[in-house]
C-alpha cells in the first residue's frame, strides 16, 4: 500500500505553461505514477532538454536537471550509470527529442538503458512560438514556413520500433488514467521505455479535438512481443492507437550488464565506490 500521494512529488514552483497545455496532465500523471509505485522522492532524477515541456523537472519535488537542447537521454544515461539504484526518467518535447536530439534515440534503444523516456509531442516548437517540428503535419504554414512545409511527418512509434526499443507506447494527455498506467509500466520496465505522449499545444497547434476523434486503444488481442504486429499498428493513419505497442523483457538492461562486468573484474558495486569517495 503506497504511503505517498501525488502531491508529495509537487515542488513549490508553479508551472508557467499556458492554461490548457497538455503538459499539465503529463506532470499530474507522472506524479501519480510515482505515488502508485511509492518511489521515495530522493531516489528519483528527472532529466530534460529545452522547450516548454522540458521545464518539467522544476515542478517536481525530486532531483532533476534541466539540461541543454536535445540531450535528456545522454544526461539520463550518465546518471543511471553512475547510480543504477536511482529511478531516472528522461523527458522532453518533439523538437528536443526528434530534431536536435534525434541521434540519441537509437543508442538509448540499442543499449537498452533502464530509462523511461517521455516525449511530450505537440507536433510544434511551442517555446519558440510555433515553428514546424518533425511531427508537424505536412504543409503546415507558419511564419518560418509561409508556403507550407514540404517534409513528411516522422512517425515516432515506427522509429522506436525500428530501433527495437524494448518498450514502446503511446498515450494522450486527454486520457489521464491510461497515461498513469503506461507511465507505471514504463518506470518498471527493465530497459529503455519510449513513451510518446500526444500533448497538445493550445497556443500554437490545438489538436485536442483531432486526437479525441482519431485515437483508439490498441486492440486487446495485440501481442506486444510481436514486433511486426506492433509496426502494423504503428503505421495506421486513420486511427492513432494508444497503449503499449511493444514490451520485451528478455534483454538485460545496460546498467545491469555493466554491473555484471564490473563485479567480475572489481569486487565493489558502483554505490559502494561512490560511498567510499563521499567519505
Ligand atoms: C542549441 C539550441 N538550438 C535551438 C534552441 C532554441 N529552442 C529552444 S526550445 C526549441 C524547440 C522546442 O520544441 P519542443 O522540444 O517540441 O518543446 P515544446 O516547447 O514544444 O514543448 C528550440 C528550437 C536552443 N535553445 N538551443
Ligand atoms: S506554448 Fe504550447 S507547449 Fe508551450 S506552454 Fe503554451 S500550450 Fe504548452
Ligand atoms: Mg513540441
mmCIF file of N, CA and C and ligand atoms in Angstrom, residues 17-18 21 23 52 122 126 201-204, ligand 2:
data_model
loop_
_atom_site.group_PDB
_atom_site.id
_atom_site.type_symbol
_atom_site.label_atom_id
_atom_site.label_comp_id
_atom_site.label_asym_id
_atom_site.label_seq_id
_atom_site.Cartn_x
_atom_site.Cartn_y
_atom_site.Cartn_z
ATOM 1 N N UNK A 17 3.146 26.958 -17.769
ATOM 2 C CA UNK A 17 2.578 26.589 -19.066
ATOM 3 C C UNK A 17 1.268 27.349 -19.302
ATOM 4 N N UNK A 18 0.910 27.527 -20.553
ATOM 5 C CA UNK A 18 -0.356 28.188 -20.881
ATOM 6 C C UNK A 18 -1.508 27.363 -20.297
ATOM 7 N N UNK A 21 -2.525 23.686 -21.611
ATOM 8 C CA UNK A 21 -1.404 22.949 -22.227
ATOM 9 C C UNK A 21 -1.468 21.477 -21.788
ATOM 10 N N UNK A 23 0.772 19.488 -21.221
ATOM 11 C CA UNK A 23 1.854 19.068 -20.332
ATOM 12 C C UNK A 23 1.422 19.020 -18.858
ATOM 13 N N UNK A 52 9.156 24.090 -23.778
ATOM 14 C CA UNK A 52 8.126 24.246 -22.732
ATOM 15 C C UNK A 52 8.064 22.960 -21.911
ATOM 16 N N UNK A 122 3.786 17.689 -29.141
ATOM 17 C CA UNK A 122 2.691 18.591 -29.537
ATOM 18 C C UNK A 122 2.804 18.948 -31.021
ATOM 19 N N UNK A 126 6.813 24.682 -29.318
ATOM 20 C CA UNK A 126 5.981 25.591 -28.527
ATOM 21 C C UNK A 126 6.773 26.777 -27.995
ATOM 22 N N UNK A 201 -0.517 21.577 -27.816
ATOM 23 C CA UNK A 201 -0.101 22.949 -27.516
ATOM 24 C C UNK A 201 -1.281 23.842 -27.875
ATOM 25 N N UNK A 202 -1.997 24.323 -26.846
ATOM 26 C CA UNK A 202 -3.224 25.094 -27.126
ATOM 27 C C UNK A 202 -2.924 26.443 -27.770
ATOM 28 N N UNK A 203 -1.696 26.919 -27.641
ATOM 29 C CA UNK A 203 -1.393 28.246 -28.184
ATOM 30 C C UNK A 203 -0.995 28.211 -29.657
ATOM 31 N N UNK A 204 -0.338 27.140 -30.095
ATOM 32 C CA UNK A 204 0.178 27.148 -31.475
ATOM 33 C C UNK A 204 -0.330 26.014 -32.354
HETATM 34 S S1 LIG B 2 3.250 27.437 -25.862
HETATM 35 FE FE1 LIG B 2 2.189 25.487 -26.169
HETATM 36 S S2 LIG B 2 3.610 23.921 -25.350
HETATM 37 FE FE2 LIG B 2 4.223 25.921 -24.534
HETATM 38 S S3 LIG B 2 3.182 26.099 -22.550
HETATM 39 FE FE3 LIG B 2 1.900 27.104 -24.094
HETATM 40 S S4 LIG B 2 0.463 25.499 -24.738
HETATM 41 FE FE4 LIG B 2 2.165 24.463 -23.719
#
